PDB file of C-alpha atoms in Angstrom:
ATOM      1  CA  MET A   1      -0.188   0.467 -24.321  1.00 88.00           C
ATOM      2  CA  ILE A   2      -1.964   3.582 -23.428  1.00 95.00           C
ATOM      3  CA  ASP A   3      -0.896   7.177 -24.164  1.00 96.00           C
ATOM      4  CA  PHE A   4      -2.707   9.915 -21.953  1.00 97.00           C
ATOM      5  CA  THR A   5      -1.239  12.854 -23.471  1.00 96.00           C
ATOM      6  CA  ASN A   6      -4.253  13.934 -25.378  1.00 95.00           C
ATOM      7  CA  CYS A   7      -6.953  12.967 -23.028  1.00 96.00           C
ATOM      8  CA  ARG A   8      -9.127  15.740 -21.776  1.00 96.00           C
ATOM      9  CA  VAL A   9      -8.178  17.354 -18.458  1.00 94.00           C
ATOM     10  CA  VAL A  10     -11.038  17.446 -15.981  1.00 93.00           C
ATOM     11  CA  PRO A  11     -11.251  20.939 -14.477  1.00 90.00           C
ATOM     12  CA  GLY A  12     -12.438  21.184 -10.929  1.00 82.00           C
ATOM     13  CA  ARG A  13     -10.693  18.228  -9.540  1.00 82.00           C
ATOM     14  CA  ALA A  14      -7.397  18.385  -7.452  1.00 77.00           C
ATOM     15  CA  TYR A  15      -5.651  15.813  -5.376  1.00 78.00           C
ATOM     16  CA  ASN A  16      -3.325  16.081  -2.427  1.00 72.00           C
ATOM     17  CA  GLY A  17      -0.049  14.304  -1.831  1.00 64.00           C
ATOM     18  CA  ALA A  18       3.556  14.916  -1.502  1.00 61.00           C
ATOM     19  CA  ASN A  19       5.347  12.701  -4.209  1.00 64.00           C
ATOM     20  CA  GLY A  20       4.890  13.908  -7.744  1.00 69.00           C
ATOM     21  CA  SER A  21       2.228  15.789  -9.632  1.00 86.00           C
ATOM     22  CA  LYS A  22      -1.397  14.836 -10.243  1.00 91.00           C
ATOM     23  CA  ILE A  23      -3.994  15.747 -12.797  1.00 93.00           C
ATOM     24  CA  ALA A  24      -7.576  14.546 -13.484  1.00 94.00           C
ATOM     25  CA  VAL A  25      -8.204  13.284 -17.151  1.00 96.00           C
ATOM     26  CA  GLU A  26     -11.125  11.616 -18.850  1.00 96.00           C
ATOM     27  CA  TYR A  27     -10.138   8.205 -20.344  1.00 97.00           C
ATOM     28  CA  ASN A  28     -12.852   5.786 -21.881  1.00 95.00           C
ATOM     29  CA  GLY A  29     -15.517   7.962 -20.420  1.00 95.00           C
ATOM     30  CA  GLU A  30     -14.155   7.523 -16.880  1.00 95.00           C
ATOM     31  CA  VAL A  31     -12.386  10.126 -14.576  1.00 95.00           C
ATOM     32  CA  TYR A  32      -8.783   8.939 -13.779  1.00 96.00           C
ATOM     33  CA  MET A  33      -6.242  10.582 -11.541  1.00 94.00           C
ATOM     34  CA  LEU A  34      -2.897  10.544 -13.247  1.00 95.00           C
ATOM     35  CA  LYS A  35       0.175  10.198 -11.014  1.00 94.00           C
ATOM     36  CA  PHE A  36       3.526  11.325 -12.259  1.00 91.00           C
ATOM     37  CA  PRO A  37       6.858   9.971 -11.100  1.00 86.00           C
ATOM     38  CA  PRO A  38       8.690  12.829  -8.985  1.00 79.00           C
ATOM     39  CA  SER A  39      11.319  14.518 -11.098  1.00 66.00           C
ATOM     40  CA  GLY A  40      14.199  13.267  -8.955  1.00 55.00           C
ATOM     41  CA  GLU A  41      16.221  16.673  -9.687  1.00 51.00           C
ATOM     42  CA  LYS A  42      16.758  17.537  -6.031  1.00 46.00           C
ATOM     43  CA  LYS A  43      17.482  13.916  -4.922  1.00 48.00           C
ATOM     44  CA  PRO A  44      20.288  11.429  -5.475  1.00 44.00           C
ATOM     45  CA  THR A  45      19.475   8.637  -7.698  1.00 43.00           C
ATOM     46  CA  GLU A  46      19.012   6.215  -5.126  1.00 41.00           C
ATOM     47  CA  LEU A  47      16.103   8.100  -3.594  1.00 41.00           C
ATOM     48  CA  SER A  48      14.518   9.189  -6.794  1.00 48.00           C
ATOM     49  CA  TYR A  49      11.312   7.430  -6.461  1.00 52.00           C
ATOM     50  CA  THR A  50      11.144   6.954 -10.263  1.00 73.00           C
ATOM     51  CA  ASN A  51       9.482   3.626  -9.843  1.00 90.00           C
ATOM     52  CA  SER A  52       6.627   4.919  -7.526  1.00 92.00           C
ATOM     53  CA  CYS A  53       4.059   4.958 -10.444  1.00 94.00           C
ATOM     54  CA  ILE A  54       5.095   1.236 -11.142  1.00 96.00           C
ATOM     55  CA  SER A  55       4.888   0.372  -7.274  1.00 96.00           C
ATOM     56  CA  GLU A  56       1.209   2.231  -7.400  1.00 96.00           C
ATOM     57  CA  HIS A  57      -0.136  -0.098  -9.937  1.00 97.00           C
ATOM     58  CA  ILE A  58       1.326  -3.451  -8.971  1.00 98.00           C
ATOM     59  CA  ALA A  59       0.672  -3.110  -5.411  1.00 98.00           C
ATOM     60  CA  SER A  60      -2.952  -2.063  -5.948  1.00 98.00           C
ATOM     61  CA  SER A  61      -3.267  -4.858  -8.317  1.00 98.00           C
ATOM     62  CA  ILE A  62      -2.005  -7.208  -5.528  1.00 98.00           C
ATOM     63  CA  PHE A  63      -4.542  -5.907  -3.024  1.00 98.00           C
ATOM     64  CA  ASN A  64      -7.428  -6.442  -5.365  1.00 98.00           C
ATOM     65  CA  LEU A  65      -6.008 -10.008  -6.069  1.00 97.00           C
ATOM     66  CA  ILE A  66      -5.775 -10.726  -2.335  1.00 97.00           C
ATOM     67  CA  GLY A  67      -9.619  -9.548  -2.054  1.00 96.00           C
ATOM     68  CA  ILE A  68      -8.977  -6.381  -0.475  1.00 97.00           C
ATOM     69  CA  ARG A  69     -10.716  -3.715  -2.519  1.00 97.00           C
ATOM     70  CA  ALA A  70      -8.409  -1.183  -3.906  1.00 98.00           C
ATOM     71  CA  GLN A  71      -8.348   1.602  -6.489  1.00 96.00           C
ATOM     72  CA  GLU A  72      -8.388   0.467 -10.226  1.00 97.00           C
ATOM     73  CA  THR A  73      -5.209   1.524 -11.868  1.00 97.00           C
ATOM     74  CA  LEU A  74      -3.667   1.542 -15.417  1.00 97.00           C
ATOM     75  CA  LEU A  75      -0.029   2.220 -16.461  1.00 97.00           C
ATOM     76  CA  GLY A  76       0.461   4.453 -19.529  1.00 96.00           C
ATOM     77  CA  THR A  77       2.562   7.241 -20.753  1.00 95.00           C
ATOM     78  CA  TYR A  78       2.186  11.023 -20.884  1.00 95.00           C
ATOM     79  CA  THR A  79       4.521  13.406 -22.864  1.00 94.00           C
ATOM     80  CA  VAL A  80       5.553  16.664 -21.189  1.00 89.00           C
ATOM     81  CA  LYS A  81       8.065  19.075 -22.583  1.00 88.00           C
ATOM     82  CA  ALA A  82       9.229  16.421 -25.196  1.00 90.00           C
ATOM     83  CA  LYS A  83       9.745  13.890 -22.410  1.00 91.00           C
ATOM     84  CA  THR A  84       7.699  10.718 -22.185  1.00 92.00           C
ATOM     85  CA  LYS A  85       6.992   9.477 -18.672  1.00 92.00           C
ATOM     86  CA  ILE A  86       5.485   6.322 -17.231  1.00 93.00           C
ATOM     87  CA  VAL A  87       2.308   7.367 -15.202  1.00 95.00           C
ATOM     88  CA  CYS A  88      -0.175   5.465 -13.126  1.00 96.00           C
ATOM     89  CA  ALA A  89      -3.889   6.371 -14.009  1.00 97.00           C
ATOM     90  CA  CYS A  90      -6.077   5.690 -10.752  1.00 96.00           C
ATOM     91  CA  LYS A  91      -9.760   5.531 -11.352  1.00 96.00           C
ATOM     92  CA  ASP A  92     -11.386   8.330  -9.271  1.00 94.00           C
ATOM     93  CA  PHE A  93     -13.657   6.636  -6.720  1.00 93.00           C
ATOM     94  CA  THR A  94     -15.259   9.973  -5.580  1.00 91.00           C
ATOM     95  CA  VAL A  95     -16.822  10.973  -8.877  1.00 82.00           C
ATOM     96  CA  ASP A  96     -20.407   9.603  -7.878  1.00 85.00           C
ATOM     97  CA  GLY A  97     -20.459  12.431  -5.204  1.00 86.00           C
ATOM     98  CA  LYS A  98     -19.187  10.471  -2.353  1.00 91.00           C
ATOM     99  CA  ARG A  99     -16.584  12.393  -0.240  1.00 92.00           C
ATOM    100  CA  LEU A 100     -13.285  11.058   0.822  1.00 93.00           C
ATOM    101  CA  PHE A 101     -12.327  11.380   4.593  1.00 92.00           C
ATOM    102  CA  ASP A 102      -9.048   9.942   5.471  1.00 93.00           C
ATOM    103  CA  PHE A 103      -8.476   8.506   8.855  1.00 93.00           C
ATOM    104  CA  CYS A 104      -6.256  11.379   9.863  1.00 92.00           C
ATOM    105  CA  ALA A 105      -9.436  13.507   9.759  1.00 90.00           C
ATOM    106  CA  ILE A 106     -11.584  10.845  11.735  1.00 89.00           C
ATOM    107  CA  LYS A 107      -8.966  10.572  14.330  1.00 89.00           C
ATOM    108  CA  ASN A 108      -9.157  14.289  14.872  1.00 89.00           C
ATOM    109  CA  THR A 109     -12.933  13.896  15.647  1.00 84.00           C
ATOM    110  CA  ILE A 110     -12.001  11.997  18.859  1.00 79.00           C
ATOM    111  CA  ILE A 111     -11.844  15.382  20.614  1.00 65.00           C
ATOM    112  CA  ASP A 112     -10.654  13.901  23.999  1.00 69.00           C
ATOM    113  CA  SER A 113      -7.773  11.845  22.572  1.00 66.00           C
ATOM    114  CA  ASP A 114      -4.186  12.462  23.678  1.00 67.00           C
ATOM    115  CA  SER A 115      -2.747  12.587  20.220  1.00 70.00           C
ATOM    116  CA  ASN A 116      -3.742  14.585  17.012  1.00 74.00           C
ATOM    117  CA  GLY A 117      -5.013  13.038  13.810  1.00 75.00           C
ATOM    118  CA  SER A 118      -1.596  12.492  12.228  1.00 79.00           C
ATOM    119  CA  GLY A 119      -0.244  10.341  15.255  1.00 85.00           C
ATOM    120  CA  THR A 120       0.393   6.635  14.223  1.00 91.00           C
ATOM    121  CA  GLU A 121       0.813   5.123  17.721  1.00 93.00           C
ATOM    122  CA  LEU A 122      -0.933   1.736  17.421  1.00 96.00           C
ATOM    123  CA  GLU A 123      -2.685   2.079  20.677  1.00 94.00           C
ATOM    124  CA  ASP A 124      -4.167   5.316  19.430  1.00 93.00           C
ATOM    125  CA  ILE A 125      -5.357   4.015  16.202  1.00 94.00           C
ATOM    126  CA  MET A 126      -7.005   1.002  17.894  1.00 95.00           C
ATOM    127  CA  ASP A 127      -8.659   3.533  20.242  1.00 93.00           C
ATOM    128  CA  THR A 128      -9.919   5.678  17.383  1.00 93.00           C
ATOM    129  CA  ILE A 129     -11.266   2.407  15.555  1.00 95.00           C
ATOM    130  CA  GLU A 130     -13.322   1.508  18.512  1.00 94.00           C
ATOM    131  CA  ARG A 131     -14.792   4.890  19.040  1.00 92.00           C
ATOM    132  CA  GLN A 132     -15.433   6.228  15.542  1.00 92.00           C
ATOM    133  CA  LYS A 133     -19.016   6.209  14.266  1.00 89.00           C
ATOM    134  CA  TYR A 134     -18.499   5.759  10.563  1.00 91.00           C
ATOM    135  CA  VAL A 135     -17.957   1.874  10.354  1.00 93.00           C
ATOM    136  CA  ALA A 136     -18.702  -0.905  12.568  1.00 95.00           C
ATOM    137  CA  PRO A 137     -15.519  -1.201  14.656  1.00 95.00           C
ATOM    138  CA  HIS A 138     -15.057  -4.861  14.267  1.00 96.00           C
ATOM    139  CA  ILE A 139     -15.271  -4.530  10.519  1.00 96.00           C
ATOM    140  CA  LEU A 140     -12.834  -1.534  10.694  1.00 96.00           C
ATOM    141  CA  ARG A 141     -10.382  -3.332  12.662  1.00 97.00           C
ATOM    142  CA  GLU A 142     -10.289  -6.386  10.533  1.00 98.00           C
ATOM    143  CA  HIS A 143      -9.606  -4.120   7.594  1.00 98.00           C
ATOM    144  CA  PHE A 144      -6.813  -2.369   9.331  1.00 98.00           C
ATOM    145  CA  TRP A 145      -5.010  -5.756   9.931  1.00 98.00           C
ATOM    146  CA  ASP A 146      -5.700  -7.106   6.558  1.00 98.00           C
ATOM    147  CA  VAL A 147      -4.005  -4.020   5.150  1.00 98.00           C
ATOM    148  CA  PHE A 148      -1.162  -4.099   7.695  1.00 98.00           C
ATOM    149  CA  VAL A 149      -0.464  -7.802   6.566  1.00 98.00           C
ATOM    150  CA  THR A 150      -0.497  -7.065   2.879  1.00 98.00           C
ATOM    151  CA  ASP A 151       1.565  -3.961   3.486  1.00 98.00           C
ATOM    152  CA  ALA A 152       4.041  -6.219   5.222  1.00 98.00           C
ATOM    153  CA  LEU A 153       4.179  -8.447   2.190  1.00 98.00           C
ATOM    154  CA  LEU A 154       4.549  -5.358  -0.138  1.00 98.00           C
ATOM    155  CA  GLY A 155       7.155  -3.650   2.190  1.00 97.00           C
ATOM    156  CA  ASN A 156       5.140  -0.531   2.305  1.00 97.00           C
ATOM    157  CA  PHE A 157       6.949   2.048   4.585  1.00 96.00           C
ATOM    158  CA  ASP A 158       4.292   4.958   4.243  1.00 94.00           C
ATOM    159  CA  ARG A 159       0.710   3.645   5.336  1.00 95.00           C
ATOM    160  CA  HIS A 160       0.065   6.762   7.551  1.00 94.00           C
ATOM    161  CA  ASN A 161      -3.377   8.031   8.540  1.00 92.00           C
ATOM    162  CA  GLY A 162      -3.612  10.373   5.504  1.00 91.00           C
ATOM    163  CA  ASN A 163      -3.617   7.497   2.949  1.00 92.00           C
ATOM    164  CA  TRP A 164      -6.510   5.471   3.965  1.00 95.00           C
ATOM    165  CA  GLY A 165     -10.022   6.080   5.204  1.00 93.00           C
ATOM    166  CA  PHE A 166     -13.874   6.379   4.202  1.00 94.00           C
ATOM    167  CA  LEU A 167     -16.190   7.366   1.666  1.00 95.00           C
ATOM    168  CA  TYR A 168     -19.157   9.045   2.832  1.00 94.00           C
ATOM    169  CA  ASP A 169     -22.245   9.401   0.885  1.00 93.00           C
ATOM    170  CA  ASP A 170     -24.427  12.548   1.922  1.00 90.00           C
ATOM    171  CA  SER A 171     -27.569  11.595   0.062  1.00 89.00           C
ATOM    172  CA  ARG A 172     -27.829   8.453   2.072  1.00 89.00           C
ATOM    173  CA  CYS A 173     -25.803   9.462   5.256  1.00 89.00           C
ATOM    174  CA  GLU A 174     -23.844   6.266   4.977  1.00 92.00           C
ATOM    175  CA  ALA A 175     -20.110   5.572   5.106  1.00 93.00           C
ATOM    176  CA  GLU A 176     -17.948   2.629   3.808  1.00 95.00           C
ATOM    177  CA  ILE A 177     -14.316   1.744   3.942  1.00 96.00           C
ATOM    178  CA  ALA A 178     -12.616   3.585   0.955  1.00 96.00           C
ATOM    179  CA  PRO A 179     -10.729   1.277  -1.724  1.00 97.00           C
ATOM    180  CA  ILE A 180      -7.031   1.201  -0.982  1.00 97.00           C
ATOM    181  CA  TYR A 181      -5.187   3.979  -2.421  1.00 95.00           C
ATOM    182  CA  ASP A 182      -1.816   5.752  -2.405  1.00 94.00           C
ATOM    183  CA  CYS A 183       0.590   2.580  -2.621  1.00 95.00           C
ATOM    184  CA  GLY A 184       3.514   4.233  -4.305  1.00 93.00           C
ATOM    185  CA  SER A 185       5.649   3.416  -1.101  1.00 94.00           C
ATOM    186  CA  CYS A 186       5.602  -0.334  -1.668  1.00 97.00           C
ATOM    187  CA  LEU A 187       8.115  -2.383  -3.530  1.00 97.00           C
ATOM    188  CA  LEU A 188      11.142  -0.237  -2.847  1.00 95.00           C
ATOM    189  CA  PRO A 189      10.083   2.453  -5.308  1.00 93.00           C
ATOM    190  CA  GLN A 190      13.610   4.279  -4.764  1.00 90.00           C
ATOM    191  CA  ALA A 191      15.557   1.238  -6.265  1.00 92.00           C
ATOM    192  CA  ASP A 192      17.164   1.927  -9.606  1.00 91.00           C
ATOM    193  CA  ASP A 193      18.609  -0.803 -11.909  1.00 93.00           C
ATOM    194  CA  LYS A 194      21.844  -0.752  -9.973  1.00 94.00           C
ATOM    195  CA  ILE A 195      20.299  -1.349  -6.618  1.00 94.00           C
ATOM    196  CA  MET A 196      17.953  -3.878  -8.059  1.00 96.00           C
ATOM    197  CA  GLN A 197      20.770  -5.832  -9.503  1.00 96.00           C
ATOM    198  CA  ARG A 198      22.672  -5.584  -6.208  1.00 96.00           C
ATOM    199  CA  ILE A 199      19.842  -6.998  -4.195  1.00 96.00           C
ATOM    200  CA  LEU A 200      19.483  -9.883  -6.734  1.00 96.00           C
ATOM    201  CA  LEU A 201      23.027 -10.769  -6.399  1.00 96.00           C
ATOM    202  CA  ASN A 202      23.885 -10.118  -2.742  1.00 96.00           C
ATOM    203  CA  GLU A 203      21.736 -11.997  -0.042  1.00 95.00           C
ATOM    204  CA  GLU A 204      23.058  -9.470   2.672  1.00 96.00           C
ATOM    205  CA  GLU A 205      21.437  -6.528   0.661  1.00 95.00           C
ATOM    206  CA  LEU A 206      18.325  -8.608   0.286  1.00 96.00           C
ATOM    207  CA  TYR A 207      17.965  -9.706   3.958  1.00 97.00           C
ATOM    208  CA  ALA A 208      18.637  -6.050   5.366  1.00 96.00           C
ATOM    209  CA  ARG A 209      15.454  -4.920   3.126  1.00 96.00           C
ATOM    210  CA  ILE A 210      13.497  -7.779   4.513  1.00 96.00           C
ATOM    211  CA  TYR A 211      14.452  -8.174   8.121  1.00 96.00           C
ATOM    212  CA  GLN A 212      15.535  -4.440   9.051  1.00 95.00           C
ATOM    213  CA  PHE A 213      13.614  -2.233   6.668  1.00 93.00           C
ATOM    214  CA  PRO A 214      11.160  -0.937   5.260  1.00 96.00           C
ATOM    215  CA  THR A 215       9.322  -0.571   8.678  1.00 97.00           C
ATOM    216  CA  SER A 216       5.741   0.236   8.977  1.00 97.00           C
ATOM    217  CA  ALA A 217       4.723   3.849   9.152  1.00 96.00           C
ATOM    218  CA  ILE A 218       2.744   2.626  12.419  1.00 97.00           C
ATOM    219  CA  LYS A 219       4.433   2.998  15.689  1.00 96.00           C
ATOM    220  CA  GLN A 220       4.546   1.022  19.016  1.00 95.00           C
ATOM    221  CA  ASN A 221       6.031   2.790  21.887  1.00 93.00           C
ATOM    222  CA  ASN A 222       6.883   5.690  19.710  1.00 93.00           C
ATOM    223  CA  ARG A 223       9.174   3.409  17.278  1.00 96.00           C
ATOM    224  CA  LYS A 224       8.018   2.417  13.920  1.00 97.00           C
ATOM    225  CA  ILE A 225       7.088  -1.215  13.851  1.00 98.00           C
ATOM    226  CA  ASN A 226       9.362  -3.724  12.212  1.00 98.00           C
ATOM    227  CA  TYR A 227       7.169  -6.034  10.237  1.00 98.00           C
ATOM    228  CA  TRP A 228       9.246  -9.194  10.855  1.00 97.00           C
ATOM    229  CA  ASP A 229       9.728  -8.571  14.452  1.00 96.00           C
ATOM    230  CA  PHE A 230       6.217  -7.661  15.195  1.00 97.00           C
ATOM    231  CA  MET A 231       4.430 -10.593  13.319  1.00 96.00           C
ATOM    232  CA  SER A 232       6.930 -13.130  14.192  1.00 94.00           C
ATOM    233  CA  LYS A 233       6.103 -12.846  18.115  1.00 94.00           C
ATOM    234  CA  ALA A 234       2.496 -13.608  17.183  1.00 93.00           C
ATOM    235  CA  GLU A 235       1.391 -11.503  20.263  1.00 94.00           C
ATOM    236  CA  ASN A 236      -1.478  -9.459  18.511  1.00 96.00           C
ATOM    237  CA  GLU A 237      -4.466 -11.653  18.064  1.00 96.00           C
ATOM    238  CA  ASP A 238      -5.989  -9.464  15.640  1.00 97.00           C
ATOM    239  CA  CYS A 239      -2.897  -9.378  13.651  1.00 97.00           C
ATOM    240  CA  ASN A 240      -2.585 -13.176  13.920  1.00 97.00           C
ATOM    241  CA  LYS A 241      -6.401 -13.720  12.593  1.00 97.00           C
ATOM    242  CA  ALA A 242      -5.415 -11.339   9.709  1.00 97.00           C
ATOM    243  CA  LEU A 243      -2.356 -13.399   8.775  1.00 97.00           C
ATOM    244  CA  ILE A 244      -4.577 -16.681   8.535  1.00 96.00           C
ATOM    245  CA  ARG A 245      -7.191 -14.901   6.457  1.00 96.00           C
ATOM    246  CA  ILE A 246      -4.545 -13.170   4.075  1.00 97.00           C
ATOM    247  CA  VAL A 247      -2.427 -16.321   3.530  1.00 97.00           C
ATOM    248  CA  GLN A 248      -5.490 -18.365   2.724  1.00 95.00           C
ATOM    249  CA  ARG A 249      -6.324 -15.991   0.043  1.00 95.00           C
ATOM    250  CA  LEU A 250      -2.826 -15.225  -1.362  1.00 95.00           C
ATOM    251  CA  ASP A 251      -1.719 -16.818  -4.532  1.00 96.00           C
ATOM    252  CA  ILE A 252       2.100 -16.003  -5.357  1.00 95.00           C
ATOM    253  CA  GLY A 253       1.525 -17.848  -8.744  1.00 95.00           C
ATOM    254  CA  LYS A 254      -1.157 -15.191  -9.676  1.00 97.00           C
ATOM    255  CA  ILE A 255       0.922 -12.388  -8.398  1.00 97.00           C
ATOM    256  CA  GLU A 256       3.854 -13.617 -10.470  1.00 97.00           C
ATOM    257  CA  ASN A 257       1.846 -13.850 -13.610  1.00 98.00           C
ATOM    258  CA  LEU A 258       0.646 -10.206 -12.847  1.00 98.00           C
ATOM    259  CA  ILE A 259       4.174  -8.968 -12.786  1.00 98.00           C
ATOM    260  CA  ASP A 260       4.941 -11.046 -15.847  1.00 98.00           C
ATOM    261  CA  THR A 261       2.092  -9.405 -17.818  1.00 97.00           C
ATOM    262  CA  THR A 262       2.779  -5.724 -16.606  1.00 97.00           C
ATOM    263  CA  LEU A 263       3.751  -3.596 -19.352  1.00 94.00           C
ATOM    264  CA  TYR A 264       6.462  -0.653 -19.342  1.00 94.00           C
ATOM    265  CA  ILE A 265       8.673  -2.588 -17.102  1.00 95.00           C
ATOM    266  CA  SER A 266      11.993  -4.462 -17.762  1.00 95.00           C
ATOM    267  CA  ASP A 267      12.874  -7.987 -17.461  1.00 97.00           C
ATOM    268  CA  LEU A 268      15.161  -6.962 -14.557  1.00 97.00           C
ATOM    269  CA  GLN A 269      12.319  -5.355 -12.733  1.00 97.00           C
ATOM    270  CA  LYS A 270       9.995  -8.312 -13.339  1.00 97.00           C
ATOM    271  CA  GLU A 271      12.789 -10.510 -12.047  1.00 97.00           C
ATOM    272  CA  PHE A 272      13.453  -8.264  -8.969  1.00 97.00           C
ATOM    273  CA  TYR A 273       9.683  -7.746  -8.172  1.00 98.00           C
ATOM    274  CA  LYS A 274       9.037 -11.605  -8.231  1.00 98.00           C
ATOM    275  CA  MET A 275      12.020 -12.262  -6.141  1.00 97.00           C
ATOM    276  CA  TYR A 276      11.270  -9.640  -3.515  1.00 97.00           C
ATOM    277  CA  LEU A 277       7.758 -10.592  -3.070  1.00 98.00           C
ATOM    278  CA  ARG A 278       8.608 -14.361  -2.987  1.00 97.00           C
ATOM    279  CA  LYS A 279      11.292 -13.882  -0.132  1.00 97.00           C
ATOM    280  CA  ARG A 280       9.097 -11.463   1.988  1.00 98.00           C
ATOM    281  CA  PHE A 281       6.384 -14.283   1.709  1.00 98.00           C
ATOM    282  CA  GLU A 282       8.850 -16.911   2.612  1.00 97.00           C
ATOM    283  CA  LEU A 283      10.768 -15.101   5.385  1.00 97.00           C
ATOM    284  CA  ILE A 284       8.073 -13.006   6.794  1.00 97.00           C
ATOM    285  CA  ILE A 285       4.619 -13.893   6.206  1.00 97.00           C
ATOM    286  CA  ARG A 286       4.704 -17.782   6.186  1.00 97.00           C
ATOM    287  CA  PRO A 287       6.606 -18.317   9.300  1.00 97.00           C
ATOM    288  CA  ALA A 288       4.216 -15.624  10.987  1.00 97.00           C
ATOM    289  CA  TYR A 289       1.341 -17.465   9.687  1.00 97.00           C
ATOM    290  CA  GLU A 290       2.548 -20.894  10.981  1.00 96.00           C
ATOM    291  CA  ARG A 291       2.993 -19.351  14.487  1.00 95.00           C
ATOM    292  CA  ALA A 292      -0.370 -17.640  14.398  1.00 95.00           C
ATOM    293  CA  LYS A 293      -2.018 -20.962  13.301  1.00 93.00           C
ATOM    294  CA  LEU A 294      -0.315 -22.780  16.152  1.00 93.00           C
ATOM    295  CA  LYS A 295      -1.109 -20.138  18.514  1.00 89.00           C
ATOM    296  CA  SER A 296      -5.018 -20.202  17.350  1.00 82.00           C
ATOM    297  CA  LYS A 297      -5.058 -23.958  17.766  1.00 84.00           C
ATOM    298  CA  ASN A 298      -3.453 -23.973  21.230  1.00 81.00           C
ATOM    299  CA  ASN A 299      -6.156 -21.255  22.296  1.00 74.00           C
TER     300      ASN A 299
END
């Protein structure tokens, strides 16, 4: 177990983001951003996001297990005003001088676009991917859909244009896709023990959180995309190809082992996360994969 309380705070580094406080610390000679859970004082218990740090760590680790490069994370504790909190330490991937440009900023460079950088309409995002000059469009398009499918597995409701993007190396005038970051909105971070217990015991509660919500932050025809509805139709060829890629790399057994060996979480949380991911795979990802594979064969 790691206690970050006495780690040196690194000056001159600050981080954006709405949920929870963030500071930079030095741990084992590396710079990490510590993400704190929101206080929850102004929100009801069911929307406290107290598990957002757990979600951040597990979801980032799952991305890496699947083969999509994500931030390196550690769970630990930090004591503030005699209160010890579970925090997520995210290794800072910009300390080597590379600059992070989120997709929102890149989207703003398409000056003749009809939407602004924060617009998440799928058609506009695809247009920006084709027209941006930072990464080869076909590579970026594959990345986008790989992340979309993995977010569908994880139940991420907040993958907007501000939390994915590029790293730019000024010395070499080169850009690369940034590691996946900001995954605190995966795995139902609002759920407390009572909600987890209810979902585990009640199929209606579970199915509502698989078939109805959470939805993607990406929109189509000005409505947030329902993961199950969108992928089950198998109408988007790029999404179908991503499903085939991701399922072939996805090992539920390794994911469950990751959860079983995660510190700081209770047996109830472990049972809940494993069940939730297994059901999202069985009811959303695998059927969509079978349709995508069949459509690919027919084509």
